[in-house]
Coordinates of C-alpha atoms and ligand atoms in Angstrom, one line a residue:
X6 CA 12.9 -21.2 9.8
X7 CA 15.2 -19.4 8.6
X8 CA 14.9 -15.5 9.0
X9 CA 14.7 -13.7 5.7
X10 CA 14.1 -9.3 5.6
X11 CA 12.2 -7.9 3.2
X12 CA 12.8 -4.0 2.4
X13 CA 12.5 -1.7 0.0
X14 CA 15.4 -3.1 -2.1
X15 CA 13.5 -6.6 -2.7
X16 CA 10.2 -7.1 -1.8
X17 CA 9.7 -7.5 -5.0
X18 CA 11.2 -10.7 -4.8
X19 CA 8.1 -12.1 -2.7
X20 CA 5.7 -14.6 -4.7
X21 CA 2.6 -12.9 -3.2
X22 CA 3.3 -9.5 -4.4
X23 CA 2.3 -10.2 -7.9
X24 CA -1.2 -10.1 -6.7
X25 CA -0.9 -6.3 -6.2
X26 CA -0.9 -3.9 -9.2
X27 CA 2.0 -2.3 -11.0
X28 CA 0.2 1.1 -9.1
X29 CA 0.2 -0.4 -5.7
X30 CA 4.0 -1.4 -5.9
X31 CA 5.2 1.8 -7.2
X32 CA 3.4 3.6 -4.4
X33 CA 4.7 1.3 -1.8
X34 CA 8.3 2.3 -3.4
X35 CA 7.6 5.6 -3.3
X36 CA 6.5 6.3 0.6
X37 CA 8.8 3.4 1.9
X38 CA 11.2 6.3 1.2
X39 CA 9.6 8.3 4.5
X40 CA 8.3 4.9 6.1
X41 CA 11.1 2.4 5.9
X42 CA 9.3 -1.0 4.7
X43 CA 10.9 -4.0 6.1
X44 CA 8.7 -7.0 6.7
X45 CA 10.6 -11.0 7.1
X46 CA 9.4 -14.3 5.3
X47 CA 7.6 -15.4 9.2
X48 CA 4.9 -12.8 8.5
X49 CA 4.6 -13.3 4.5
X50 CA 4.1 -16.5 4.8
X51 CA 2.1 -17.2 8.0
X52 CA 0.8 -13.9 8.7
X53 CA -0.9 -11.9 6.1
X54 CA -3.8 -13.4 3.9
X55 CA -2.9 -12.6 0.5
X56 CA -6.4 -13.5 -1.1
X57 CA -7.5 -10.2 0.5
X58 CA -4.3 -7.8 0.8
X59 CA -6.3 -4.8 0.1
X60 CA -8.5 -5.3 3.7
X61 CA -5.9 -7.5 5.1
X62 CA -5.1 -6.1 8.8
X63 CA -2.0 -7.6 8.6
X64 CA -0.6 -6.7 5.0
X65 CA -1.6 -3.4 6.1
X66 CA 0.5 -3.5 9.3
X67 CA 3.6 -4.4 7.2
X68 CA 3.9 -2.5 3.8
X69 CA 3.4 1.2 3.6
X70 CA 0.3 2.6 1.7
X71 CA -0.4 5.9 -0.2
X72 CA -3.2 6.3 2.0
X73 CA -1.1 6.5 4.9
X74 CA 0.3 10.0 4.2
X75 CA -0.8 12.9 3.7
X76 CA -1.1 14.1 0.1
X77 CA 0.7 17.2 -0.1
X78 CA 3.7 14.2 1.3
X79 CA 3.2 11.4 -1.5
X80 CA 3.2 13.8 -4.4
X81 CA 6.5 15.5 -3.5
X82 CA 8.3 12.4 -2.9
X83 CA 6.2 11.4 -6.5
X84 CA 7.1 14.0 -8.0
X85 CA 11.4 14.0 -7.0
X86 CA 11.3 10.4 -7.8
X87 CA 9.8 11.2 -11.3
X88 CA 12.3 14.0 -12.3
X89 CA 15.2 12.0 -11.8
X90 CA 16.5 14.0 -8.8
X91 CA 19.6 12.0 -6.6
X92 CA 19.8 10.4 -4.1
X93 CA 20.9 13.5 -1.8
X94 CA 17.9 15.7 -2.9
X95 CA 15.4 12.9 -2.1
X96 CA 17.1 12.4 1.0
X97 CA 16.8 16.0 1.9
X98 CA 13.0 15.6 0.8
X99 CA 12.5 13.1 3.1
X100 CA 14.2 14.8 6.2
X101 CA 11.7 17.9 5.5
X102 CA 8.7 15.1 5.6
X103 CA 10.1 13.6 8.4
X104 CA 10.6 17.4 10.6
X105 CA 6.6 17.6 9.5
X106 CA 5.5 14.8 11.3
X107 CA 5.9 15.5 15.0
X108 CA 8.9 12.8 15.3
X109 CA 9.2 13.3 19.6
X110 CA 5.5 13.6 20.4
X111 CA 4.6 13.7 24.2
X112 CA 7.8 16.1 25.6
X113 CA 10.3 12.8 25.3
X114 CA 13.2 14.6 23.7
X115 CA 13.1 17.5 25.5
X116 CA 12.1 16.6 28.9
X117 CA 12.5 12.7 29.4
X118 CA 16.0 12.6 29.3
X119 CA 17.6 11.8 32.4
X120 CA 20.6 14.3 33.9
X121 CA 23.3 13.4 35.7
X122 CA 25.9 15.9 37.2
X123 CA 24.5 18.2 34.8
X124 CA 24.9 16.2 31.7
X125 CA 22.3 15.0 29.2
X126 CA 22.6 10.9 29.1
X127 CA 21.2 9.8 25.5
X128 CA 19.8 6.4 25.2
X129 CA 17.9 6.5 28.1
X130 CA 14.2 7.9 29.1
X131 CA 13.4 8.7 32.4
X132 CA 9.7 9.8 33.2
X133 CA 8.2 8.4 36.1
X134 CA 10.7 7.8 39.1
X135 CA 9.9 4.2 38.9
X136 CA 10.7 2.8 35.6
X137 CA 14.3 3.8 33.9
X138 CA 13.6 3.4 30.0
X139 CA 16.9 2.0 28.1
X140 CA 17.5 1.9 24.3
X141 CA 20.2 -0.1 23.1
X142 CA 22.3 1.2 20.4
X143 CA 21.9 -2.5 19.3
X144 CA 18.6 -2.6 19.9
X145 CA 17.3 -0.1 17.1
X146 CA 15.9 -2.1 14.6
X147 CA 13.1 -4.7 14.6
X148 CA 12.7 -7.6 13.0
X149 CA 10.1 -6.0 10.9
X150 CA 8.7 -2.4 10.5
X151 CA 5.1 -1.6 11.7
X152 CA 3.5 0.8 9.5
X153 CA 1.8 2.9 12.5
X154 CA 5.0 2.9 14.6
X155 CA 5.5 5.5 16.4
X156 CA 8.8 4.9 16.9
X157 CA 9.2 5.2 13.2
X158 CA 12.0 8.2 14.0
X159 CA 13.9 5.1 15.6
X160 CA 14.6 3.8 11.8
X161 CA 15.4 7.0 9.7
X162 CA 19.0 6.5 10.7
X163 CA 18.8 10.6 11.1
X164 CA 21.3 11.0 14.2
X165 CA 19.2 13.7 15.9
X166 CA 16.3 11.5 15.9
X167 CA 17.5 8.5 17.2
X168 CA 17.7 7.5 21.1
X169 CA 20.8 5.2 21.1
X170 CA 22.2 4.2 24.5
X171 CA 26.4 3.1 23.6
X172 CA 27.9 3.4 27.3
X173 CA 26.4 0.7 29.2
X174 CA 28.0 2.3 32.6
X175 CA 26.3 5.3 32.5
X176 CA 23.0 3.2 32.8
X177 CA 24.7 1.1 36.0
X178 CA 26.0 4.8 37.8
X179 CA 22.5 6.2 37.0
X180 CA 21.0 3.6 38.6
X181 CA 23.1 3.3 41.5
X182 CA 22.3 6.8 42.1
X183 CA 18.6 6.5 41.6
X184 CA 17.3 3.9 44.1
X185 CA 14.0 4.7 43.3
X186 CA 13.9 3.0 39.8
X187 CA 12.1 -0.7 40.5
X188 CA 12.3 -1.6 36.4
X189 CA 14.5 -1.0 34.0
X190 CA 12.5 -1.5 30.6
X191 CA 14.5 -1.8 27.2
X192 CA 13.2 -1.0 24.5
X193 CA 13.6 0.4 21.0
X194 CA 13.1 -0.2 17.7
X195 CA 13.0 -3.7 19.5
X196 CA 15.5 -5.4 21.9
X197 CA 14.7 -9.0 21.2
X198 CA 17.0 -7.8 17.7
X199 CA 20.5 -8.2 19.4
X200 CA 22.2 -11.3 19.0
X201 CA 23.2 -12.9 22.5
X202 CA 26.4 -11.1 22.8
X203 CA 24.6 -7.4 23.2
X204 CA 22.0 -9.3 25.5
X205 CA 23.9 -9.9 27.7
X206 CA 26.3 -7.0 27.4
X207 CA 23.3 -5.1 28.4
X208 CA 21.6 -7.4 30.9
X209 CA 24.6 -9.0 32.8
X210 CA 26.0 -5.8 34.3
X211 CA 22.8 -5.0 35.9
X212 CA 23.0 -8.7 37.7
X213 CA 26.1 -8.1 38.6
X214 CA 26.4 -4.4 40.0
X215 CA 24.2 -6.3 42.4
X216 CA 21.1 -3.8 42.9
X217 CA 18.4 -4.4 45.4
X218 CA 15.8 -1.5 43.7
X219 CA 16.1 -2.6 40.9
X220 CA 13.3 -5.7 40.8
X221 CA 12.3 -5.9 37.0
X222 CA 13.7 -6.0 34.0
X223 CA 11.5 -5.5 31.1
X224 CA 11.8 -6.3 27.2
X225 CA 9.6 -3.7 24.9
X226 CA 9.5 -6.3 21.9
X227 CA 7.3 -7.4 18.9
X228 CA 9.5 -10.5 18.4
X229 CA 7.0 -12.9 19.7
X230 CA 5.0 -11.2 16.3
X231 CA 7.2 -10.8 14.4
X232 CA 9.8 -13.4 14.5
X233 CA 8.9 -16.4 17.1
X234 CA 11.9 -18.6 16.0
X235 CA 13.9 -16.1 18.0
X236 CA 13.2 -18.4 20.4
X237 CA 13.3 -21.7 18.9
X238 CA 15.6 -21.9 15.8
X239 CA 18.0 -18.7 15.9
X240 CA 21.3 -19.7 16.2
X241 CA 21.4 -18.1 20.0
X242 CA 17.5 -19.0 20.5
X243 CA 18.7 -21.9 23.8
X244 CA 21.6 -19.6 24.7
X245 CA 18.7 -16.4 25.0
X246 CA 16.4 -18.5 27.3
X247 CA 19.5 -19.3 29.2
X248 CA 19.7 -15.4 29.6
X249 CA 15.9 -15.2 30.8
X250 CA 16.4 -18.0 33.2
X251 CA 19.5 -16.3 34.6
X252 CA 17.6 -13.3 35.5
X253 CA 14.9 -15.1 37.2
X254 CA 17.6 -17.2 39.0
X255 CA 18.8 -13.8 40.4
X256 CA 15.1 -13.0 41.5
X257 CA 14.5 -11.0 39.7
X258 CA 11.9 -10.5 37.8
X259 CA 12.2 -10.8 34.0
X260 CA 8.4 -9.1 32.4
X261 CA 8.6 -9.5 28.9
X262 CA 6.3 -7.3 27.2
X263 CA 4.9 -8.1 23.8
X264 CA 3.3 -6.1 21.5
X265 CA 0.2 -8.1 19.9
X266 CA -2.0 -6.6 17.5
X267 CA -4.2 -9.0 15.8
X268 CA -5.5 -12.3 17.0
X269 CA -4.1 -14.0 13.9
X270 CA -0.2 -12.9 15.8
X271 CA -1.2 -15.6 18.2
X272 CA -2.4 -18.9 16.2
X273 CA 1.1 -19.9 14.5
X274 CA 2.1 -22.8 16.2
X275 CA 5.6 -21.0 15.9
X276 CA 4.4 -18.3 18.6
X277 CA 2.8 -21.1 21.0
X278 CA 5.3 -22.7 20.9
X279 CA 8.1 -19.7 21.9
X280 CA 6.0 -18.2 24.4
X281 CA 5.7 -21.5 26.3
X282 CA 9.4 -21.7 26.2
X283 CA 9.7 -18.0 27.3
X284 CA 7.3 -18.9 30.0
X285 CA 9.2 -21.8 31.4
X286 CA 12.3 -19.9 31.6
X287 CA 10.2 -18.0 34.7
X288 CA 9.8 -14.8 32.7
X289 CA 6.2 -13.4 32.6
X290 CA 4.8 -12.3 29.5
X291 CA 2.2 -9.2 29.7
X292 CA 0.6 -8.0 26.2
X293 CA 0.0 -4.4 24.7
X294 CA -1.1 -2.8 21.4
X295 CA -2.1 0.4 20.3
X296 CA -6.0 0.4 19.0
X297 CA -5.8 1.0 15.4
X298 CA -8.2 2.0 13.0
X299 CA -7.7 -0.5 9.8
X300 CA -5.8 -3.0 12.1
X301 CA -7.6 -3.9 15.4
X302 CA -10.5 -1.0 16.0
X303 CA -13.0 -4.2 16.7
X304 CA -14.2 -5.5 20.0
X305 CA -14.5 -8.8 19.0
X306 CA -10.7 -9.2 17.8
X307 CA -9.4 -7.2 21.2
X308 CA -11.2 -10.4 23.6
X309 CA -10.2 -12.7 21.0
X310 CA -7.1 -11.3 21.9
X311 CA -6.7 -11.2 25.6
X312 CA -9.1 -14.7 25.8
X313 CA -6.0 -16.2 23.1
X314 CA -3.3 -14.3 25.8
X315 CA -4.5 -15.6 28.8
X316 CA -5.3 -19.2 26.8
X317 CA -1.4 -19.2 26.6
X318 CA -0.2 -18.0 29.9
X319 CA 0.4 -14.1 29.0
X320 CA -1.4 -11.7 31.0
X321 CA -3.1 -8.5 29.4
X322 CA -1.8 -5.2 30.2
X323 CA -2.8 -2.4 27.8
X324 CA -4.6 -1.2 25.5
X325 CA -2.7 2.2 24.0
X326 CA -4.6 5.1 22.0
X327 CA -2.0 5.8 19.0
X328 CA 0.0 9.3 19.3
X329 CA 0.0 12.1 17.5
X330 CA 2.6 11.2 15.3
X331 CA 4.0 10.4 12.0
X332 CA 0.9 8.9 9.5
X333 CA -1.2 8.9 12.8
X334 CA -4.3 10.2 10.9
X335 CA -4.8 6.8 9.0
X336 CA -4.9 4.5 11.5
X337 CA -6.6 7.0 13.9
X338 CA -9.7 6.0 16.9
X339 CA -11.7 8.4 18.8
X340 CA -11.4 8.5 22.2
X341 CA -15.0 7.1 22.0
X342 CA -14.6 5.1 19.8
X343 CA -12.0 3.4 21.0
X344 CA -13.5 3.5 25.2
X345 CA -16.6 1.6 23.8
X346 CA -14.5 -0.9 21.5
X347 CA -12.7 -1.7 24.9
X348 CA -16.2 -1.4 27.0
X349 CA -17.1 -4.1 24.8
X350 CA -14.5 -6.4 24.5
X351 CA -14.0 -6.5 28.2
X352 CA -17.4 -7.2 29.0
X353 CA -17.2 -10.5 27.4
X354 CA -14.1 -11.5 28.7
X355 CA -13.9 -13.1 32.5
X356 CA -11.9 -11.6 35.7
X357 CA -8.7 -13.6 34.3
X358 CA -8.2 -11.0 31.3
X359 CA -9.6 -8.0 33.2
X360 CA -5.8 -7.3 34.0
X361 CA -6.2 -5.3 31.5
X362 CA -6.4 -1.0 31.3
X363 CA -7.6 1.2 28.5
X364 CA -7.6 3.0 26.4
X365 CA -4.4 4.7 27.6
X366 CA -3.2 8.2 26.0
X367 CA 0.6 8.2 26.7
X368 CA 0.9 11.8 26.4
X369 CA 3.1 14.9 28.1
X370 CA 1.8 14.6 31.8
X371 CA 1.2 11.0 31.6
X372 CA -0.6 7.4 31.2
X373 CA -4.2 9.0 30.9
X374 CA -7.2 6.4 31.1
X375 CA -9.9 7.3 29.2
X376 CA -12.6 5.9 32.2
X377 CA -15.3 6.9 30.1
X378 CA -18.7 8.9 29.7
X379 CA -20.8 10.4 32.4
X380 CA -23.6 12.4 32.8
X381 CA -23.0 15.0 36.0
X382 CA -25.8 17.5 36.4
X383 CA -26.9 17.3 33.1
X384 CA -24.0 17.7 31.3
X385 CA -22.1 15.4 29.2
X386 CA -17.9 14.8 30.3
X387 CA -15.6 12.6 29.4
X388 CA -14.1 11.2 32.7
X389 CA -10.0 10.7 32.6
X390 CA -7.8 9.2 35.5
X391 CA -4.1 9.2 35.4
X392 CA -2.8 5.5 36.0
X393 CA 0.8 7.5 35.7
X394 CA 1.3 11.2 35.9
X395 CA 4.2 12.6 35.8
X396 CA 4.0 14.1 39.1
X397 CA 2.9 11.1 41.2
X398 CA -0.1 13.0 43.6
X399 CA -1.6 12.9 40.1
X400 CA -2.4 9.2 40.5
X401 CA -6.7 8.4 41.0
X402 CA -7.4 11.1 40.8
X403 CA -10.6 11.5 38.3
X404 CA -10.9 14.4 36.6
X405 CA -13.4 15.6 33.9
X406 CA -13.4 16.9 30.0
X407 CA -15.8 17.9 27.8
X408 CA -17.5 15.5 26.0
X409 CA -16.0 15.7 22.7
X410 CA -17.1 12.8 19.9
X411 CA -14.0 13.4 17.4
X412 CA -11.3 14.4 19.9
X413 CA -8.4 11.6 19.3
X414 CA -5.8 13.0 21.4
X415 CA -5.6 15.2 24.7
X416 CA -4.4 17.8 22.6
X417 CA -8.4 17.7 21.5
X418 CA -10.1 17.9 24.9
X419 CA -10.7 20.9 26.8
X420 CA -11.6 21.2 30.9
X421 CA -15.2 20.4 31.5
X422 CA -18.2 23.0 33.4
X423 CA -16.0 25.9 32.0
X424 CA -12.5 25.3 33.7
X425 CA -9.9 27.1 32.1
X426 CA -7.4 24.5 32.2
X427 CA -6.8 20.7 33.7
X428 CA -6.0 20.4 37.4
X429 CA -2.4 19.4 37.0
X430 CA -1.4 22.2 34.2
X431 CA -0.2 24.6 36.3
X432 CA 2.3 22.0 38.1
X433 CA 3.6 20.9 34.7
X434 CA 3.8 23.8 33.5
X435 CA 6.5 24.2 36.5
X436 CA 8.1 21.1 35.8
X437 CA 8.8 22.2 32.4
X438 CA 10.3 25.2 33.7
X439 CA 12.6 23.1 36.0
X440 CA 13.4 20.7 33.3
X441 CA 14.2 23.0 30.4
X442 CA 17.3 22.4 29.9
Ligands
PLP20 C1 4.7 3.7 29.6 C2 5.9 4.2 30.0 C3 6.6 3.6 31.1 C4 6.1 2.3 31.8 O1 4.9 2.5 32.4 P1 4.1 1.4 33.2 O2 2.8 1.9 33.5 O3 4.9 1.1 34.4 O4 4.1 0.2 32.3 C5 7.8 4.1 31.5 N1 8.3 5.2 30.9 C6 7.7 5.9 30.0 C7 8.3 7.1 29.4 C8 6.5 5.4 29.5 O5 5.9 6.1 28.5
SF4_21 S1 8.0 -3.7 16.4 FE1 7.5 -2.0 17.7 S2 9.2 -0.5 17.5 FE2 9.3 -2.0 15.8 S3 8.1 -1.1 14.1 FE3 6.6 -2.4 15.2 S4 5.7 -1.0 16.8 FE4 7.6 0.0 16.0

């Protein structure tokens, strides 16, 4: 297949859309002004099930609704749009929206980036001491646009927004100088984008300088979605597995992990067939997705999931609560909702897909598991673990919030039997001091 983008400029152009009404295309015009639209021929034509658009998980994954933004949002973008105003005025509209949206939730512009001799280095993320995060300049685009993204900053092409990582050296020094960093994860916007020649601009040198720490090397990407012919009919698709099978030559390991959504990502012959060849390269593939509310907030599709994942050689890693972020409020899950959706799903699946952990609030001090409810002396708590804290002692350690049926976020929850704040505040608190720059 050959790959074919759809944006804003001619979606129009796709056979399916006259299903939808005059209405639901100029609304899609409208907000893919703050929520880029950009979808590929793969997913129009094997992915979403155009007899039922309106409820269609995967239509609504791909093209930006009215219902998605908040209303205040839709009718001043309506209302510019209406009046004629250029291109410069709507632009400046949409970088207003944009500032409104909470575009760096969970600290990661202002305390993620790493430092070296005092200097800021953009393009890279460094959190916990084991994982280095990389974003490729190249690597900032996808090969389509998820509508709950909350990367969506990524694609605004608004400089200030943007991690971007141009000077491939600065990643090598920083790692030299950091032996604790075991993976290096790139990611984006989605990495799988580059053509062969970034690849390996950005993989080789880490081969080469020759680094014992550093073990992994994992790919953030939705390609395996998205775009499966990546692998198999790209004009670089033999010389990319070549790539793969070059880290894994180096022992290394090569942990390439996909973002899957919806069980129907996985029944394309197109996608068996890619991950099979990923697989036989010696690369592992692990699986994650955010639970999303209109998308995937069902037990039965998350073990259809993971039982289809395992069925194919991947191994299931986790299960993400969405951030507070950009049109979060549409696709939004309780915390409670979303612990007994996994509670569910994982007690029908066997041992084999039990590699999974959820749900998982990536927030400001950490990977937070949401364990879920107990009853101690009487009282109702939400129990919460961090699987990754910021500050490693936090690790296993459970701690307790009040049981809260519409909390979403962390942000929601306060300390349970009348603590003033959770156990780790204080030291975060101090971080933040440290880290401010
Ligand atoms: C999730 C995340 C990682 C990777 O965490 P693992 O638990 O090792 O998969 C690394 N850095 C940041 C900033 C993250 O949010
Ligand atoms: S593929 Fe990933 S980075 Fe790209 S839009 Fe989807 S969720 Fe966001």
């Amino acid at each position: 297949m050959k790959y074919k983008p759809y944006t804003l400029h001619n979606f129009k152009e796709i056979p399916q859309i006259q299903k939808l009404s005059k209405q639901t295309i100029l609304e899609i015009e409208t907000i893919s002004r703050i929520f880029p639209l950009r979808t590929n021929n793969y997913i129009v034509e094997h992915l979403i099930d155009w007899e039922n658009w309106q409820e269609d998980p995967l239509f609504i994954m791909h093209f930006p609704l009215k219902a998605m933004l908040l209303s205040g949002h839709f009718s001043m973008i309506e209302t510019a749009l209406h009046d004629g105003a250029s291109k410069s005025e709507i632009d400046s509209l949409v970088r207003k929206i944009h500032a409104e949206l909470n575009p760096h939730p969970a600290g990661q512009a202002k305390y993620n980036i790493p430092v070296s001799e005092n200097r800021h280095i953009h393009g890279m993320q460094h959190k916990y001491n084991e994982t280095l995060l990389v974003f490729p300049a190249h690597g900032q685009s996808c090969q389509a646009y998820c509508t709950f993204c909350f990367r969506w900053p990524q694609f605004t092409k608004i400089p200030d927004f943007r991690f971007a990582l141009h000077d491939i050296q600065s990643m090598i020094s920083y790692l030299k100088k950091n032996p604790l960093i075991s993976d290096v994860l790139f990611t984006g916007g989605d990495p799988m984008i580059m053509n062969i020649k970034y690849l390996k601009e950005y993989i080789e040198p880490i081969l080469e300088a020759d680094l014992p720490h550093v073990r992994t090397i994992r790919i953030g990407t939705k390609s395996l979605a998205h775009w499966p012919f990546r692998f198999l009919t790209d004009p670089d698709a033999t010389e990319v597995l070549q790539l793969f099978e070059k880290v894994t030559q180096a022992k290394k390991n090569l942990a390439f992990m996909a973002h899957f959504s919806h069980p129907r990502e996985l029944e394309t012959e197109a996608v068996q067939e890619a991950s099979y060849k990923i697989l036989k390269t010696g690369a592992q593939i692990r699986t994650q997705s955010p639970i999303l509310n209109h998308i995937n907030n069902e037990a039965g599709l998350w073990h259809a999931m993971w039982r289809k994942q395992v069925d194919l050689g991947m191994t299931p890693y986790y299960m993400f609560v969405p951030r507070n972020t950009g049109n979060h409020k549409y696709f939004e899950v309780s915390l409670i909702e979303a612990w007994n959706v996994f509670r569910k799903a994982y007690s029908n699946v066997s041992g084999i897909c039990r590699t999974v952990r959820g749900p998982i609030m990536s927030s400001d001090p950490g990977k937070i598991h949401i364990v879920g409810v107990a009853e101690i002396n009487q009282q109702k708590v939400i129990v919460l673990n961090f699987v990754q804290g910021r500050n490693p002692d936090w690790n296993c350690k459970p701690f307790f919030a009040e049981y809260n049926e519409s909390a979403a976020w962390l942000d929601d929850l306060k300390p349970a039997f009348g603590q003033k704040e959770f156990f780790y505040q204080e030291q975060l608190n101090r971080i933040y001091d440290k880290l401010t720059p």
